[in-house]
Coordinates of C-alpha atoms in Angstrom, one line a residue:
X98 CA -41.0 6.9 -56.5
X99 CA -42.5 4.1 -58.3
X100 CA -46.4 3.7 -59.0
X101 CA -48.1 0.5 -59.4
X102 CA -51.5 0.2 -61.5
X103 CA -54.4 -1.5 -60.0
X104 CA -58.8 -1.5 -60.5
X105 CA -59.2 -0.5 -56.6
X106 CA -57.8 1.1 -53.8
X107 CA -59.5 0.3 -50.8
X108 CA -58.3 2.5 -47.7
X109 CA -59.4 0.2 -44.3
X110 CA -59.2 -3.1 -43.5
X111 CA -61.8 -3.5 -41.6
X112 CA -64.9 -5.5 -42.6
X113 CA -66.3 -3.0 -45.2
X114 CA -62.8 -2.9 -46.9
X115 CA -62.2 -6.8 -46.8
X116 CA -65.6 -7.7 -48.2
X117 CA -65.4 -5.0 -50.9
X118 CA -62.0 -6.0 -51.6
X119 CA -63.2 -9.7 -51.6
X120 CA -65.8 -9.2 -54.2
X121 CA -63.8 -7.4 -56.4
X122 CA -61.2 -9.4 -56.6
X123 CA -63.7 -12.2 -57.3
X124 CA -64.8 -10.3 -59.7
X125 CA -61.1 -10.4 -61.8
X126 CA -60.5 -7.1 -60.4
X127 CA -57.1 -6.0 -59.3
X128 CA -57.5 -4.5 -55.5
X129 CA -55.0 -3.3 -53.1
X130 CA -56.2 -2.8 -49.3
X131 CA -53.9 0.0 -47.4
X132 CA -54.4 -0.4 -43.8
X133 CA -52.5 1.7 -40.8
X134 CA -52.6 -0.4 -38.3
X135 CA -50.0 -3.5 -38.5
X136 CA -52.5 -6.0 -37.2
X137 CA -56.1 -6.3 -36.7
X138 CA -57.7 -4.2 -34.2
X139 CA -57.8 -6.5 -30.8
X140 CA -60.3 -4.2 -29.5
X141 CA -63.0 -3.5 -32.3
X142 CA -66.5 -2.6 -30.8
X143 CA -68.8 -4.3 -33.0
X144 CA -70.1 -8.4 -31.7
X145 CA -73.4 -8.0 -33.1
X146 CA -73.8 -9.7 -36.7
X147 CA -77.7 -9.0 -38.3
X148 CA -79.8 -11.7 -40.1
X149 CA -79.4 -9.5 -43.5
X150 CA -75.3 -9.6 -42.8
X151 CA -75.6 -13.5 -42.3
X152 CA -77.4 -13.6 -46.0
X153 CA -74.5 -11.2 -47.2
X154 CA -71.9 -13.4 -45.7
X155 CA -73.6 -16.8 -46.7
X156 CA -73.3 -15.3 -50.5
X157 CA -69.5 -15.4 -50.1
X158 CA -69.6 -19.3 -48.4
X159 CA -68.9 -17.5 -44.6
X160 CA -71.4 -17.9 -42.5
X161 CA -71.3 -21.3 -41.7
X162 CA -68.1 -21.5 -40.0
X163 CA -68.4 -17.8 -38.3
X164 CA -71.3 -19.4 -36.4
X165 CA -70.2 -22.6 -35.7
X166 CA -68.1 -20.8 -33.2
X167 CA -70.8 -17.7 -32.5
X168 CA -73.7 -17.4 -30.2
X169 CA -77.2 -16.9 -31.5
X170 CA -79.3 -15.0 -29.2
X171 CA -83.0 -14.7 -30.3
X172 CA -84.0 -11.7 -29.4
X173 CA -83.0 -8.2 -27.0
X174 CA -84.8 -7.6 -24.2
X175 CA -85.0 -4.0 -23.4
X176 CA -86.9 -1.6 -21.3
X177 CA -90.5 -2.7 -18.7
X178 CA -89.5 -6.6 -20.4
X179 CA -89.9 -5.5 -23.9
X180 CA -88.8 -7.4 -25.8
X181 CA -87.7 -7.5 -29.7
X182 CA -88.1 -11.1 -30.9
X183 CA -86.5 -12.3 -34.1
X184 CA -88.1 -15.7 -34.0
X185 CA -90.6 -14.8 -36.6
X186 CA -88.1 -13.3 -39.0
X187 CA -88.4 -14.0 -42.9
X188 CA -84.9 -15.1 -43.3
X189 CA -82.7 -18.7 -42.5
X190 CA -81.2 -16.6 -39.7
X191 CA -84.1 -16.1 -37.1
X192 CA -81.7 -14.6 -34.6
X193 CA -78.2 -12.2 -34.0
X194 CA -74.9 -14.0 -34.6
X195 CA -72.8 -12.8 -31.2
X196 CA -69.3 -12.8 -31.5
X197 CA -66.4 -10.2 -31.2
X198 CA -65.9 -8.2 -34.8
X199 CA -62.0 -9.9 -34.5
X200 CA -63.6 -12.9 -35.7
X201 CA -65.3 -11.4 -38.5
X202 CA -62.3 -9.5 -39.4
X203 CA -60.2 -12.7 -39.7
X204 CA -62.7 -14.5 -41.8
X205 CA -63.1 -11.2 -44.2
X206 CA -59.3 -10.9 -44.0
X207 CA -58.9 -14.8 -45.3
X208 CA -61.7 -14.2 -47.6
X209 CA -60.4 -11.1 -49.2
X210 CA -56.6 -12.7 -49.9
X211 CA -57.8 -16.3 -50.9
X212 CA -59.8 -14.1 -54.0
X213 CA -56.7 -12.5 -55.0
X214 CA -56.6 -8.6 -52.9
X215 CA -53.4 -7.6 -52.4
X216 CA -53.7 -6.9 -48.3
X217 CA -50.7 -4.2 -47.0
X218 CA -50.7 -3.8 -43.1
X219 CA -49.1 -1.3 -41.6
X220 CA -49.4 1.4 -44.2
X221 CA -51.0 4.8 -43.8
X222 CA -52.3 7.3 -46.7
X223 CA -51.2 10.6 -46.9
X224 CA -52.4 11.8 -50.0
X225 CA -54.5 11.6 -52.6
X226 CA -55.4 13.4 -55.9
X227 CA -58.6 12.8 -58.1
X228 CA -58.9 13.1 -61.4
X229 CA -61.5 12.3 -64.9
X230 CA -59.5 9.4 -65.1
X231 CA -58.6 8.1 -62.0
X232 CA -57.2 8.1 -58.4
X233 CA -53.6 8.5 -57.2
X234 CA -52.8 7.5 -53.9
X235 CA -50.0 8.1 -51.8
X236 CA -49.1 6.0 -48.9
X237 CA -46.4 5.7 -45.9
X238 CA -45.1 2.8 -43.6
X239 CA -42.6 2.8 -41.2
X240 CA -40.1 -0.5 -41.2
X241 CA -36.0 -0.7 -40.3
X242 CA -36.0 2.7 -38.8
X243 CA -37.1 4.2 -41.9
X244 CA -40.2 6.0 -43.5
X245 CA -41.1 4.3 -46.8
X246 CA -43.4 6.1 -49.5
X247 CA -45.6 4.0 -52.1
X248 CA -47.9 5.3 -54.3
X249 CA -50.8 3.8 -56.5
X250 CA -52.9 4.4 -59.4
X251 CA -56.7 3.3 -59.8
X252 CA -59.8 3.4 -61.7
X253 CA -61.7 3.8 -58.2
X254 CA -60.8 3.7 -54.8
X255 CA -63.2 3.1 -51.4
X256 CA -62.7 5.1 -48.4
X257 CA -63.3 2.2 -45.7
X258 CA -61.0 4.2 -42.9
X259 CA -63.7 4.5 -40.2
X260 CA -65.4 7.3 -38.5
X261 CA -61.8 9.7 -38.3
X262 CA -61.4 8.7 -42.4
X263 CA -58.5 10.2 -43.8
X264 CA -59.9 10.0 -47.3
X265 CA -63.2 12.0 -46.2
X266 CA -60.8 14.8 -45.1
X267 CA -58.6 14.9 -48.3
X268 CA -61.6 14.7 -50.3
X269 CA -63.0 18.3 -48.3
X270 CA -66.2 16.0 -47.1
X271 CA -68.4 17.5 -44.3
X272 CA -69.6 15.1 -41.7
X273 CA -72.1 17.1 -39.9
X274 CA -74.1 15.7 -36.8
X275 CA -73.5 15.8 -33.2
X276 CA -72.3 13.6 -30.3
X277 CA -75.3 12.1 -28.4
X278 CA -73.8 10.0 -25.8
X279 CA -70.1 10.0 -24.2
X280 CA -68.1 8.0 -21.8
X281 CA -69.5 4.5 -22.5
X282 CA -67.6 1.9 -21.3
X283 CA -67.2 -1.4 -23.8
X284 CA -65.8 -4.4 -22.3
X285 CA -65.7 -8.3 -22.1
X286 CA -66.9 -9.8 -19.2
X287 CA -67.1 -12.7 -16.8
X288 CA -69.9 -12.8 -14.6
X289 CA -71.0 -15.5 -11.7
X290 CA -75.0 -14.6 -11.9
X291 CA -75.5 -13.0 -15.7
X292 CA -78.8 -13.0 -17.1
X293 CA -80.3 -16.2 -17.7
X294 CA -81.6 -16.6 -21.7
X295 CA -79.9 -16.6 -24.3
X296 CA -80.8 -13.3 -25.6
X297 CA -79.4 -9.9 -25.4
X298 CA -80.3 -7.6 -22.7
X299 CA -81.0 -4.2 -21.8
X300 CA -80.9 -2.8 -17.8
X301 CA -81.2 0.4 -16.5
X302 CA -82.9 3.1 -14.3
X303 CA -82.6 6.8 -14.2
X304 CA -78.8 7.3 -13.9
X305 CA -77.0 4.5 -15.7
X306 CA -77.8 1.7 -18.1
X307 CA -75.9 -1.9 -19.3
X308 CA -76.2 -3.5 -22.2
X309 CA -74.9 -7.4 -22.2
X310 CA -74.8 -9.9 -24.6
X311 CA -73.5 -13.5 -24.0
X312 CA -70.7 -15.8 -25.7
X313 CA -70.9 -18.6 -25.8
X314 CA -68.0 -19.4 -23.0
X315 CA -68.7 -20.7 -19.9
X316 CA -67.5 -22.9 -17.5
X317 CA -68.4 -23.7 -13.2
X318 CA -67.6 -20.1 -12.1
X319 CA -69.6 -18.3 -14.4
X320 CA -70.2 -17.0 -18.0
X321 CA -68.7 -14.3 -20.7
X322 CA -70.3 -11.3 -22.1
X323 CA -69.7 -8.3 -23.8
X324 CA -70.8 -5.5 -21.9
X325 CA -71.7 -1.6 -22.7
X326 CA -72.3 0.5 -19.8
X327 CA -72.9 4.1 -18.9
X328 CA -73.3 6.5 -16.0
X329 CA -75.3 9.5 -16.6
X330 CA -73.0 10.8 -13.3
X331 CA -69.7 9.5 -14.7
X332 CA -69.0 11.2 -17.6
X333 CA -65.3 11.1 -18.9
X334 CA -62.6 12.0 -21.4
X335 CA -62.1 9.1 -23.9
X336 CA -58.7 8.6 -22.3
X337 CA -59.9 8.2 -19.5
X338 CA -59.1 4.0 -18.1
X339 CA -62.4 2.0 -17.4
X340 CA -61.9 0.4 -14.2
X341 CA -63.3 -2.7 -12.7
X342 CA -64.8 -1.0 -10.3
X343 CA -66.7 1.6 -12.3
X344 CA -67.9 -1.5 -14.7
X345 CA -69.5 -3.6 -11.3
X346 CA -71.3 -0.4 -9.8
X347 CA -72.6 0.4 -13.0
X348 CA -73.8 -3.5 -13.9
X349 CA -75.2 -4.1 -10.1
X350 CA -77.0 -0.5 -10.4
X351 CA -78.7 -1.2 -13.8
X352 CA -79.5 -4.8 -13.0
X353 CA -80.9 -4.0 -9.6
X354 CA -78.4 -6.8 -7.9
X355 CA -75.2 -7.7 -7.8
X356 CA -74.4 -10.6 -11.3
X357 CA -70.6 -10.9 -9.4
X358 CA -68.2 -9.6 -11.7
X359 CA -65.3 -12.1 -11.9
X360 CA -62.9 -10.4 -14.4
X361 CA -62.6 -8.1 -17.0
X362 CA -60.9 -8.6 -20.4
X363 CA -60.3 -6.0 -22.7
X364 CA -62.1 -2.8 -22.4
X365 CA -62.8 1.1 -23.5
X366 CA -63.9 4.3 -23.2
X367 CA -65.7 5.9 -26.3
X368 CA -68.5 8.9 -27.3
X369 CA -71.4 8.1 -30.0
X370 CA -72.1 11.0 -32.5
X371 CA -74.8 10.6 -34.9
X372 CA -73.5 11.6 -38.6
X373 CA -73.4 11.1 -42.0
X374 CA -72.1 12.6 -45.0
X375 CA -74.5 14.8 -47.7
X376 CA -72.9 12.5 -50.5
X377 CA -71.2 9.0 -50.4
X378 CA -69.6 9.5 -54.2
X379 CA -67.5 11.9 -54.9
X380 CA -65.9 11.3 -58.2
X381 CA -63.9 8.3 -58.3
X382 CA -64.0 8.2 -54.7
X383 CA -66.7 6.4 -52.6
X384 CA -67.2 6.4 -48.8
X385 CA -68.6 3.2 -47.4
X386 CA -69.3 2.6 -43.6
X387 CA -67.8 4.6 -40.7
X388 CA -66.1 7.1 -42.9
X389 CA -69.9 7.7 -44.3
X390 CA -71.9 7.2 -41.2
X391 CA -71.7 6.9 -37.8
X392 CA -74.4 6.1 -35.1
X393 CA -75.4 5.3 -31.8
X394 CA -73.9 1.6 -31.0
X395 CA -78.2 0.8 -29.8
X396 CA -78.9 -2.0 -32.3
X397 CA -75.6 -3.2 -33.3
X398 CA -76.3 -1.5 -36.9
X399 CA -72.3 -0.2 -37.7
X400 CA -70.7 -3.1 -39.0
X401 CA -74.2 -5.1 -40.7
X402 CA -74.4 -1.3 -42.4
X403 CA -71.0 -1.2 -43.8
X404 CA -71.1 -4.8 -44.7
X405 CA -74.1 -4.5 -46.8
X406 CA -72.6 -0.8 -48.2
X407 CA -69.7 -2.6 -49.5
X408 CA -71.9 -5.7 -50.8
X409 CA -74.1 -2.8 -52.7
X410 CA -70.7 -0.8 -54.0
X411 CA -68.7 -3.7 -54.9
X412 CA -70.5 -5.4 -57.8
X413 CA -71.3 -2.1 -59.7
X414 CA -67.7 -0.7 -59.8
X415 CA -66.8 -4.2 -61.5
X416 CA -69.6 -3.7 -63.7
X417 CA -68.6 0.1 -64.9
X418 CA -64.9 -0.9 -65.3
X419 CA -66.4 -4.3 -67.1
X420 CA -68.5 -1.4 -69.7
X421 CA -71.6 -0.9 -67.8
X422 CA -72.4 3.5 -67.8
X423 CA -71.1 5.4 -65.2
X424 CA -74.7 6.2 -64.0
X425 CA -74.9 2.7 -62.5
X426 CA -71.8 3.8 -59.9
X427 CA -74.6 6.6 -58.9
X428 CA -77.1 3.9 -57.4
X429 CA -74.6 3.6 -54.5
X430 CA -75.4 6.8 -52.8
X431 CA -79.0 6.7 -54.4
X432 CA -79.9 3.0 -52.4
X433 CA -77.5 3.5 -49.6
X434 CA -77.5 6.8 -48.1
X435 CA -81.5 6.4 -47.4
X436 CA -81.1 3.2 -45.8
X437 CA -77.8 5.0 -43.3
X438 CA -80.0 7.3 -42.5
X439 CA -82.8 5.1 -41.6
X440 CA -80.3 3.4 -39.4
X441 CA -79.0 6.7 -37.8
X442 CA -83.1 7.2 -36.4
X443 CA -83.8 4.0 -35.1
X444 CA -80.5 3.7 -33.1
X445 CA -81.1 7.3 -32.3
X446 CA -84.4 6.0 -31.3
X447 CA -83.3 3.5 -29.0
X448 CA -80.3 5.3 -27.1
X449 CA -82.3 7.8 -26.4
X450 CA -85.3 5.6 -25.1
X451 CA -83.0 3.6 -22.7
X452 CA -81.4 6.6 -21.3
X453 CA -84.5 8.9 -20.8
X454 CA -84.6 10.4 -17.3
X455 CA -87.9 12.3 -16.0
X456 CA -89.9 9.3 -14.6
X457 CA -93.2 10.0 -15.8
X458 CA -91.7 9.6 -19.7
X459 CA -89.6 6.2 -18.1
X460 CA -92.9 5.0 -17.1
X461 CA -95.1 5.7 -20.3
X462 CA -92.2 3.8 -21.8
X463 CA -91.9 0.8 -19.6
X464 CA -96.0 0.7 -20.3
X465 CA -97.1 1.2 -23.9
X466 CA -93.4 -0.5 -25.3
X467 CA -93.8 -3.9 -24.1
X468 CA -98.0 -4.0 -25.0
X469 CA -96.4 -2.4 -28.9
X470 CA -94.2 -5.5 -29.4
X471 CA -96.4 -8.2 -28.7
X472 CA -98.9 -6.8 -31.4
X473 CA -97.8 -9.6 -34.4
X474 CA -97.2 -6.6 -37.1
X475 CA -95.4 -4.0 -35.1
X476 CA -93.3 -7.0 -33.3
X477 CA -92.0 -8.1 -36.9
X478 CA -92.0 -4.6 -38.1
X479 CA -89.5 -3.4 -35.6
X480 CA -87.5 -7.1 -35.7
X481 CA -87.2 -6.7 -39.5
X482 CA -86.0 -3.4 -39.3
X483 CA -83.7 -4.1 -36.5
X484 CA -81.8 -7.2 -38.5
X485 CA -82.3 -5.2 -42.0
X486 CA -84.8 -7.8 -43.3
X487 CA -87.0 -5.8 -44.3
X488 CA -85.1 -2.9 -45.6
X489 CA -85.7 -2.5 -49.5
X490 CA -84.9 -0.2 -52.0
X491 CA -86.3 2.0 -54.6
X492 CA -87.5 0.9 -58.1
X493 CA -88.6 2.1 -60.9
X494 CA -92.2 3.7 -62.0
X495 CA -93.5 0.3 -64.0
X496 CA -91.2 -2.1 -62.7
X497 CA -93.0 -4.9 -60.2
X498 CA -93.0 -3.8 -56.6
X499 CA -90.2 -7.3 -56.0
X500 CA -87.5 -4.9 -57.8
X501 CA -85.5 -3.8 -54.5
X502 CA -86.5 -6.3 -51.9
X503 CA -84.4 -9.3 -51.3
X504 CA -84.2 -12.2 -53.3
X505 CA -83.1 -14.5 -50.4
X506 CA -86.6 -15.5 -49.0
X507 CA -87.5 -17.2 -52.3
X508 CA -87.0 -21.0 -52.3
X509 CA -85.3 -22.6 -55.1
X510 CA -85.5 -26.6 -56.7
X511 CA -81.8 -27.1 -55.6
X512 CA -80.0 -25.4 -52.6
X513 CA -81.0 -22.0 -52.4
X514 CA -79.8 -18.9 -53.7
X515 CA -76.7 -18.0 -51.6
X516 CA -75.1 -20.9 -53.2
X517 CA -75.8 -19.6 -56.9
X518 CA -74.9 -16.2 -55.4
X519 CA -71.0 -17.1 -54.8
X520 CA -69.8 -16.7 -58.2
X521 CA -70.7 -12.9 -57.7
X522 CA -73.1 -13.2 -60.8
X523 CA -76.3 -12.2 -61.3
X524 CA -79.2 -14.8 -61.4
X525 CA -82.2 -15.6 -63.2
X526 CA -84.8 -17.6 -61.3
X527 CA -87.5 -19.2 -63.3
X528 CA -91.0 -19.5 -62.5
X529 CA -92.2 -22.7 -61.0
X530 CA -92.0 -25.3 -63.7
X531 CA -90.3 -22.9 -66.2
X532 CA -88.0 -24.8 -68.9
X533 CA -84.3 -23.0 -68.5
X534 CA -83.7 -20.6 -70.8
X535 CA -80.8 -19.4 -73.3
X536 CA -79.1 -17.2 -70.8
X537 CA -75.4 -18.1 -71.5
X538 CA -73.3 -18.6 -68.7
X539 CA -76.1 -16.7 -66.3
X540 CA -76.6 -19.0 -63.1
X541 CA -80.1 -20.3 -63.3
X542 CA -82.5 -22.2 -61.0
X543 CA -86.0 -22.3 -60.5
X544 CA -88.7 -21.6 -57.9
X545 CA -89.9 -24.2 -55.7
X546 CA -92.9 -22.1 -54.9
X547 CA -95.3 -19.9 -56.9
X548 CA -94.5 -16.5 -57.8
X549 CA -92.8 -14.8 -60.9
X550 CA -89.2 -15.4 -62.7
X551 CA -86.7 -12.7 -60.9
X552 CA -83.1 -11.7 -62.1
X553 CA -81.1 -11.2 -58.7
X554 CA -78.4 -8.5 -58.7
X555 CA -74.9 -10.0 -56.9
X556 CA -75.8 -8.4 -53.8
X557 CA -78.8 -10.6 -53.2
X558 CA -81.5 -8.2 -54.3
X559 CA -84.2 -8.4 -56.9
X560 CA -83.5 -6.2 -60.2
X561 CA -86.4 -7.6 -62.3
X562 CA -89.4 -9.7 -62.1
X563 CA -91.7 -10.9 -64.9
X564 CA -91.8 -14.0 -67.3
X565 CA -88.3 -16.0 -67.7
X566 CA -89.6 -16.2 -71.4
X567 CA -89.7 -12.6 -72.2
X568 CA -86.0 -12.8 -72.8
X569 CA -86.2 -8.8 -74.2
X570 CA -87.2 -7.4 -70.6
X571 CA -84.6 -9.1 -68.4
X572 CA -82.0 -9.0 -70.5
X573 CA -82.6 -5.4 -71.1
X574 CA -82.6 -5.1 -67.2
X575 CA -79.5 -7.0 -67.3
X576 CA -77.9 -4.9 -69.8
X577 CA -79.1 -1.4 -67.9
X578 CA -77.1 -2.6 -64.8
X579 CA -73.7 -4.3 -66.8
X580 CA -73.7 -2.5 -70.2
X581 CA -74.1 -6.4 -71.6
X582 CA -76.0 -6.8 -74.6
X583 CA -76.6 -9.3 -77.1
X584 CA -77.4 -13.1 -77.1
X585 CA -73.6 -13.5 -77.0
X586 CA -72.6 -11.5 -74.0
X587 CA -75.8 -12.7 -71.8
X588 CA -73.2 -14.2 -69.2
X589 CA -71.8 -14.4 -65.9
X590 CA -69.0 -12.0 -65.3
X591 CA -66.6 -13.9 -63.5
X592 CA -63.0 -13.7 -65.3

């Protein structure tokens, strides 16, 4: 059996493989993306796309397009006509992007292949073994009646396999946590009375809730969705087919009348467990997404949080194999695993609000949550948490409290940052006036509002602030993160 030599193996073709694999083959880097299934997944759960994930995929040129044919609802409705409103957010986005993850697949999968991955359907990995050095990997397909094996070499390879990850398993990972909801139903939906709005919305009472959010299809009979519902009373086997009727009880029950269920399109049964792995590195091997964390679906968090672990993982492998220390590779878990974990309680949070039961508790909710979110701070507390606005992360003792948050707020002279961003390079944004700087081939534009100079990591977040004139301090940031050094090496990456 032959072996071919590549940068990365990616395991998972889902959109945390096709964006890491994007990046990195951006980058220069050779990538090869295994993935079992022959085609892409016709019935993937995820439709909800965060304001953060629109910055992430506006970096790579996406977003546009993915919303021209998207809905943007402004807000979820929830519980006594709470209500979480992303009107106010600090971002372009001030909203959720609905649309089925297919979509966001195919653009990832276009994305991904245009760079230069090398994208093989239809092959399964069976094998794996780690070393100082590298990463073998040994994969099977099935063609012409016979079983094929392949196997490949790399510096690194990212376990984006999903919640039943092969690689977790042949790496001995634990994935302790528990299951906290079963037999929800998932489904797309035409309806003759939905919800009026353009939002998402929550319904429910004691025994069942339903969660729908609208497409942006419609015509005289009625109007799409994609509905999530569940009956406290009804609880099912995974296998177990999701019939029309089960789906109108449960959405006439939670909305308290009938919305006239016209058809059904696709639909299925699944259980939510709450878990995530002690460590997302394990040598050469790194676990991104589903095969690191899984959650309640409450808050549409699984694919924006895989998304933004790939973003994160993508740019510092290329940096290490590019001479940056190993150390750097060690931020992953370090910046990510918080942020999962942070995700894992407030979608916790929220199944467990909509499907308390004792009345009293139902009532104290349906009270004090609405009055909560119309207070200006907690509203755009819980917003910016919700569409991962305002998550951060950690920075050094000394270093300006900037390092960690997002760059993508700050305006610049010319276009804005995503657009500098799609090289994959890091950034330096001068202050206000600032004269450009020796820097290279760095990407450079300057502020259109006061505040300091910044150096923006390729994942759209802040790795330095100060004065753009102090070239010692941000290039020794610079150097830290990509093992650059010297006036002659102070350049953009891309190959």
């Amino acid at each position: 059996m032959t072996t071919a030599h590549v940068d990365v193996v990616i395991v998972g073709a889902g959109p945390t493989g096709l964006i890491a694999a994007g990046d990195l083959a951006r980058a220069g880097r050779s990538v090869t993306v295994l993935e079992r299934r022959p085609t892409i997944n016709p019935s993937s759960r995820a439709f909800v796309t965060m304001a953060r994930t629109l910055e992430v995929l506006d970096a790579r040129g996406l977003a546009d397009d993915l919303l021209a044919r998207s809905h943007r609802a402004p807000g979820v409705t929830l519980f006594g006509g709470a209500r979480i409103d992303l009107t106010h957010l600090d971002s372009p986005y001030q909203f959720v992007m609905i649309t089925p993850q297919t979509n966001i697949d195919r653009a990832l999968a276009e994305y991904a292949v245009v760079q230069g991955a090398d994208l093989r359907r239809g092959v399964e990995v069976v094998d794996l073994a780690a070393d100082p050095d590298g990463v073998t990997v040994t994969a099977r397909s099935h063609g012409d009646g016979s079983v094929n094996e392949t196997r490949w070499r790399a510096s690194y390879l990212i376990a984006a396999d999903g919640a039943h990850s092969t690689v977790r398993k042949l790496v001995g990972a634990d994935f302790p946590g528990r299951t906290i909801l079963s037999s929800i139903v998932l489904a797309d939906v035409k309806l003759a009375h939905g919800p009026t709005g353009h939002g998402l919305t929550v319904s429910s009472t004691q025994k069942v809730f339903a969660f729908l959010a609208p497409y942006d299809a419609r015509d005289a009979d009625g109007a799409w969705y994609r509905a999530m519902v569940w009956d406290r009373d009804n609880q099912l086997p995974d296998s177990a087919p999701a019939g029309y009727a089960e789906i109108a009880g449960v959405l006439a029950r939670s909305m308290g009348a009938d919305p006239g269920l016209l058809e059904v399109g696709w639909k299925s049964r699944f259980h939510c467990d709450e878990r995530q792995v002690e460590q997302y590195r394990h040598g050469r091997v790194f676990l991104a997404g589903d095969a690191a964390h899984v959650h309640s679906p409450m808050g549409g968090q699984g694919m924006n949080t895989g998304i933004q672990d790939a973003a994160n993982l993508a740019w510092k492998i290329d940096a290490v194999l590019g001479g940056a220390d190993d150390a750097v590779l060690d931020t992953y878990h370090d910046e990510r695993h918080p942020i999962a974990r942070r995700v894992l309680l407030q979608s916790g949070l929220m199944a467990r609000g909509i499907t308390l039961y004792p009345r009293i508790a139902r009532g104290m909710r349906n009270l004090l949550a609405p009055r909560l979110l119309r207070i200006p701070k907690v509203r755009d507390a819980i917003a910016g948490s919700f569409a991962g606005t305002t998550l951060r992360y950690p920075h050094r003792s000394g270093e300006a409290s900037l390092v960690g948050t997002r760059a993508s707020r700050i305006p610049v002279r010319q276009g804005h940052i995503a657009e500098l961003q799609r090289t994959g390079c890091f950034v330096l944004i001068r202050e206000n006036g600032a004269p450009v700087v020796d820097a290279g081939r760095l990407p450079q534009a300057e502020r259109a509002d006061t505040g300091p100079a910044l150096l923006v990591r390729p994942d759209g977040y802040i790795a330095w602030a100060g004065d753009s004139a102090d070239r010692f301090a941000w290039a020794a940031t610079l150097a830290r993160w990509t093992g650059q050094s010297g006036a002659e090496r102070l350049s953009c990456q891309t190959r």
